XYZ file of N, CA and C in Angstrom:
393
model
N 0.833 -1.165 0.000
C 0.000 0.000 0.000
C 0.889 1.244 0.000
N 0.619 2.172 -0.899
C 1.382 3.414 -0.976
C 0.638 4.517 -0.233
N 1.404 5.372 0.442
C 0.840 6.485 1.192
C 1.607 7.751 0.851
N 0.896 8.865 0.785
C 1.523 10.177 0.647
C 1.623 10.767 2.040
N 2.828 11.076 2.464
C 3.062 11.645 3.782
C 3.357 13.123 3.602
N 2.600 13.949 4.304
C 2.763 15.391 4.196
C 3.367 15.927 5.484
N 4.471 16.636 5.368
C 5.107 17.299 6.500
C 4.839 18.790 6.367
N 4.311 19.391 7.405
C 4.011 20.816 7.382
C 4.864 21.512 8.430
N 5.756 22.408 8.008
C 6.602 23.096 8.993
C 5.759 24.025 9.870
N 6.079 24.065 11.152
C 5.387 24.959 12.071
C 6.228 26.201 12.355
N 7.386 26.262 11.732
C 8.281 27.395 11.904
C 9.450 27.254 10.940
N 10.501 27.993 11.202
C 11.695 27.894 10.364
C 12.272 26.491 10.458
N 12.867 26.018 9.391
C 13.451 24.692 9.387
C 14.754 24.706 8.609
N 15.551 23.665 8.818
C 16.852 23.528 8.174
C 17.043 22.072 7.813
N 17.334 21.799 6.544
C 17.660 20.453 6.099
C 19.168 20.378 5.937
N 19.825 19.830 6.932
C 21.274 19.734 6.917
C 21.765 18.718 5.908
N 23.050 18.765 5.668
C 23.674 17.829 4.746
C 25.088 17.538 5.191
N 25.842 16.933 4.315
C 27.215 16.576 4.645
C 28.159 17.768 4.536
N 27.776 18.796 3.822
C 28.660 19.928 3.569
C 28.209 21.135 4.367
N 28.675 21.226 5.604
C 28.358 22.399 6.385
C 29.539 22.811 7.239
N 29.721 24.072 7.360
C 30.724 24.717 8.192
C 32.163 24.550 7.757
N 32.454 23.906 6.633
C 33.835 23.818 6.189
C 33.924 24.059 4.689
N 35.079 24.545 4.291
C 35.379 24.729 2.879
C 36.742 24.106 2.659
N 36.919 23.378 1.590
C 38.201 22.742 1.327
C 38.230 21.328 1.869
N 39.406 20.755 1.912
C 39.570 19.372 2.352
C 39.639 19.293 3.868
N 39.204 18.170 4.417
C 39.226 17.995 5.865
C 40.646 18.034 6.421
N 41.599 17.540 5.633
C 42.965 17.518 6.144
C 43.612 18.910 6.170
N 42.970 19.864 5.488
C 43.452 21.246 5.560
C 43.118 21.801 6.940
N 44.128 22.198 7.690
C 43.891 22.767 9.013
C 44.058 24.272 8.938
N 43.281 24.891 8.066
C 43.380 26.322 7.849
C 42.056 26.968 8.230
N 42.044 27.661 9.366
C 40.801 28.279 9.839
C 40.303 29.375 8.913
N 41.174 29.890 8.036
C 40.742 30.924 7.096
C 39.722 30.380 6.103
N 39.690 29.040 5.937
C 38.756 28.430 4.994
C 37.407 28.101 5.625
N 37.294 28.271 6.939
C 36.043 27.912 7.609
C 34.929 28.864 7.191
N 33.744 28.298 6.955
C 32.578 29.091 6.593
C 31.537 28.955 7.691
N 31.036 30.060 8.167
C 30.026 30.017 9.229
C 28.636 30.316 8.686
N 28.508 30.440 7.396
C 27.210 30.623 6.756
C 26.838 29.298 6.125
N 25.736 28.731 6.550
C 25.326 27.422 6.068
C 24.022 27.574 5.306
N 23.906 26.822 4.229
C 22.701 26.869 3.410
C 21.957 25.545 3.542
N 20.664 25.637 3.753
C 19.845 24.441 3.889
C 19.710 23.744 2.548
N 19.657 22.411 2.583
C 19.300 21.659 1.379
C 17.842 21.947 1.061
N 17.446 21.793 -0.196
C 16.053 21.998 -0.565
C 15.148 20.916 0.015
N 15.681 19.712 0.127
C 14.910 18.573 0.601
C 15.654 17.895 1.744
N 14.913 17.209 2.626
C 15.607 16.384 3.626
C 16.229 15.178 2.940
N 17.269 14.636 3.525
C 17.888 13.433 2.976
C 16.946 12.254 3.186
N 17.057 11.239 2.322
C 16.190 10.069 2.422
C 16.324 9.404 3.795
N 17.529 9.409 4.359
C 17.713 8.791 5.675
C 16.958 9.572 6.754
N 16.855 10.889 6.605
C 16.073 11.696 7.550
C 14.597 11.367 7.439
N 14.109 11.248 6.215
C 12.708 10.875 6.007
C 12.422 9.495 6.587
N 13.341 8.574 6.372
C 13.186 7.224 6.911
C 13.122 7.273 8.437
N 13.995 8.031 9.055
C 13.997 8.159 10.512
C 12.704 8.761 11.042
N 12.203 9.798 10.381
C 10.942 10.410 10.796
C 9.790 9.423 10.679
N 9.751 8.687 9.579
C 8.683 7.720 9.348
C 8.750 6.585 10.375
N 9.939 6.092 10.645
C 10.098 5.025 11.638
C 9.609 5.493 13.013
N 9.977 6.712 13.399
C 9.552 7.220 14.704
C 8.038 7.414 14.743
N 7.456 7.918 13.675
C 6.008 8.124 13.624
C 5.270 6.793 13.774
N 5.715 5.769 13.054
C 5.090 4.444 13.158
C 5.215 3.919 14.586
N 6.380 4.050 15.160
C 6.641 3.536 16.502
C 5.778 4.230 17.549
N 5.756 5.556 17.527
C 5.039 6.292 18.579
C 3.527 6.188 18.445
N 3.032 5.697 17.320
C 1.601 5.520 17.142
C 1.135 4.106 17.442
N 1.988 3.304 18.050
C 1.623 1.951 18.457
C 1.796 1.856 19.970
N 0.679 1.765 20.693
C 0.706 1.768 22.156
C 1.420 0.561 22.747
N 1.440 -0.564 22.024
C 2.142 -1.745 22.525
C 3.655 -1.573 22.436
N 4.110 -0.905 21.398
C 5.549 -0.773 21.157
C 6.174 0.408 21.885
N 5.401 1.483 22.066
C 5.990 2.738 22.540
C 5.169 3.325 23.675
N 5.853 3.789 24.724
C 5.206 4.437 25.861
C 5.360 5.948 25.696
N 4.251 6.634 25.426
C 4.302 8.078 25.224
C 4.673 8.835 26.499
N 4.320 8.309 27.654
C 4.614 8.984 28.920
C 6.117 9.049 29.184
N 6.827 7.971 28.861
C 8.274 7.941 29.111
C 9.081 8.250 27.860
N 8.387 8.300 26.703
C 9.042 8.541 25.413
C 10.115 7.483 25.139
N 9.760 6.227 25.452
C 10.694 5.102 25.299
C 9.975 3.904 24.689
N 10.746 3.014 24.091
C 10.203 1.757 23.571
C 9.728 0.921 24.752
N 8.501 0.435 24.675
C 7.920 -0.371 25.744
C 8.053 -1.865 25.463
N 8.013 -2.236 24.185
C 8.082 -3.646 23.804
C 9.019 -3.757 22.602
N 10.237 -4.210 22.870
C 11.272 -4.249 21.829
C 10.898 -5.179 20.675
N 10.302 -6.326 20.979
C 9.920 -7.260 19.916
C 8.882 -6.632 18.986
N 7.891 -5.960 19.554
C 6.866 -5.289 18.736
C 7.496 -4.157 17.919
N 8.395 -3.396 18.528
C 9.078 -2.312 17.825
C 9.867 -2.847 16.638
N 10.561 -3.967 16.824
C 11.338 -4.575 15.738
C 10.436 -5.029 14.595
N 9.253 -5.548 14.923
C 8.297 -5.941 13.887
C 7.835 -4.737 13.079
N 7.649 -3.610 13.751
C 7.126 -2.415 13.090
C 8.172 -1.684 12.255
N 9.364 -1.493 12.831
C 10.346 -0.609 12.179
C 11.711 -1.242 11.937
N 11.894 -2.508 12.290
C 13.191 -3.151 12.125
C 14.063 -2.949 13.348
N 15.213 -3.640 13.362
C 16.083 -3.634 14.541
C 17.073 -2.476 14.575
N 17.496 -1.991 13.413
C 18.548 -0.970 13.437
C 18.268 0.107 12.407
N 18.993 1.204 12.544
C 18.844 2.317 11.612
C 19.548 2.006 10.295
N 19.461 2.917 9.354
C 20.003 2.710 8.013
C 21.517 2.544 8.045
N 22.010 1.554 7.333
C 23.442 1.352 7.126
C 23.608 0.813 5.710
N 24.437 1.453 4.932
C 24.581 1.101 3.516
C 25.145 -0.299 3.306
N 25.915 -0.825 4.252
C 26.593 -2.107 4.053
C 25.854 -3.298 4.639
N 24.681 -3.078 5.211
C 23.967 -4.165 5.862
C 22.633 -4.431 5.186
N 22.090 -5.621 5.450
C 20.767 -5.952 4.939
C 19.758 -4.966 5.510
N 18.849 -4.528 4.686
C 17.898 -3.505 5.093
C 16.542 -4.129 5.401
N 16.135 -4.033 6.657
C 14.816 -4.495 7.070
C 14.229 -3.429 7.974
N 13.194 -2.775 7.495
C 12.546 -1.723 8.267
C 11.096 -2.068 8.560
N 10.855 -3.343 8.839
C 9.532 -3.784 9.253
C 8.456 -3.472 8.234
N 7.512 -2.634 8.626
C 6.367 -2.279 7.777
C 6.758 -1.386 6.594
N 7.908 -0.763 6.661
C 8.351 0.147 5.587
C 9.068 -0.674 4.521
N 8.522 -0.692 3.334
C 9.112 -1.480 2.245
C 9.893 -0.615 1.252
N 9.679 0.688 1.259
C 10.411 1.569 0.356
C 10.007 3.008 0.557
N 10.801 3.923 0.000
C 10.508 5.353 0.023
C 10.489 5.873 -1.405
N 9.559 6.737 -1.683
C 9.498 7.353 -3.005
C 10.163 8.714 -3.004
N 9.825 9.515 -3.950
C 10.415 10.836 -4.157
C 9.865 11.834 -3.143
N 10.723 12.723 -2.672
C 10.322 13.820 -1.806
C 10.115 15.055 -2.679
N 9.018 15.781 -2.453
C 8.768 16.987 -3.222
C 8.026 17.997 -2.370
N 8.079 19.261 -2.773
C 7.363 20.325 -2.082
C 6.111 20.669 -2.871
N 5.025 20.949 -2.151
C 3.799 21.322 -2.839
C 3.092 22.442 -2.095
N 2.268 23.173 -2.824
C 1.437 24.227 -2.248
C 0.077 24.122 -2.902
N -0.954 24.048 -2.097
C -2.325 23.895 -2.584
C -2.463 22.690 -3.515
N -1.755 21.611 -3.190
C -1.873 20.376 -3.955
C -1.074 20.326 -5.241
N -0.265 21.354 -5.529
C 0.542 21.376 -6.756
C 2.012 21.538 -6.409
N 2.873 20.863 -7.171
C 4.319 20.958 -6.948
C 4.791 22.384 -7.187
N 5.655 22.900 -6.298
C 6.160 24.264 -6.436
C 7.616 24.316 -6.886
N 8.250 23.159 -6.961
C 9.628 23.086 -7.462
C 9.656 22.150 -8.652
N 10.613 22.331 -9.542
C 10.734 21.392 -10.657
C 10.947 19.970 -10.144
N 10.603 19.012 -10.959
C 10.779 17.617 -10.602
C 12.251 17.355 -10.301
N 12.556 16.732 -9.137
C 13.955 16.468 -8.808
C 14.576 15.438 -9.753
N 15.892 15.424 -9.785
C 16.613 14.528 -10.689
C 16.334 13.056 -10.404
N 15.976 12.743 -9.152
C 15.721 11.339 -8.823
C 14.248 10.964 -8.998
N 13.482 11.778 -9.720
C 12.071 11.500 -9.937
C 11.890 10.129 -10.591
N 10.969 9.373 -10.071
C 10.703 8.051 -10.626
C 11.528 6.956 -10.008
N 12.556 7.321 -9.244
C 13.373 6.311 -8.571
C 12.787 6.054 -7.199
N 12.721 4.819 -6.813
C 12.245 4.455 -5.493
C 13.339 3.719 -4.745
N 13.435 3.957 -3.451
C 14.382 3.235 -2.627
C 13.696 1.965 -2.191
N 14.243 0.818 -2.580
C 13.659 -0.477 -2.274
C 14.532 -1.178 -1.257
N 14.022 -1.392 -0.054
C 14.813 -1.960 1.026
C 14.934 -3.466 0.953
N 14.232 -4.106 0.031
C 14.322 -5.562 -0.063
C 15.539 -6.005 -0.871
N 16.153 -5.080 -1.587
C 17.333 -5.416 -2.401
C 18.546 -4.736 -1.797
N 19.401 -5.509 -1.183
C 20.590 -4.960 -0.544
C 21.659 -4.675 -1.582
N 22.267 -3.499 -1.465
C 23.374 -3.123 -2.363
C 24.552 -2.723 -1.494
N 25.752 -3.202 -1.847
C 26.935 -2.834 -1.078
C 27.935 -2.145 -1.959
């Protein structure tokens, strides 16, 4: 079953990435190259979306998650829902009820407001492990 998940910001937001606060190579120890102005990515990374979705599924199951303590209440149930571990490129991917992620896009009044991203039409399929 496919679902459209809509995230609505309630305030300012920032989509971080791998390139923040530095310019040049990591082995360069030159503070003159440091940049303190960071630019948000247009979209969250797929791993961020996966993490948000996993947490949403978990916290909406009373058997798996205790809202009062904000902790997993039943580890076996949690593993069934969202898998045992977070994303790792070199390991088998099992995220329980989540079988894949589609394209992330921005919309306003039901219409896309940005051009189609380069990865349009590509889906992340967790049943096929790639190393």
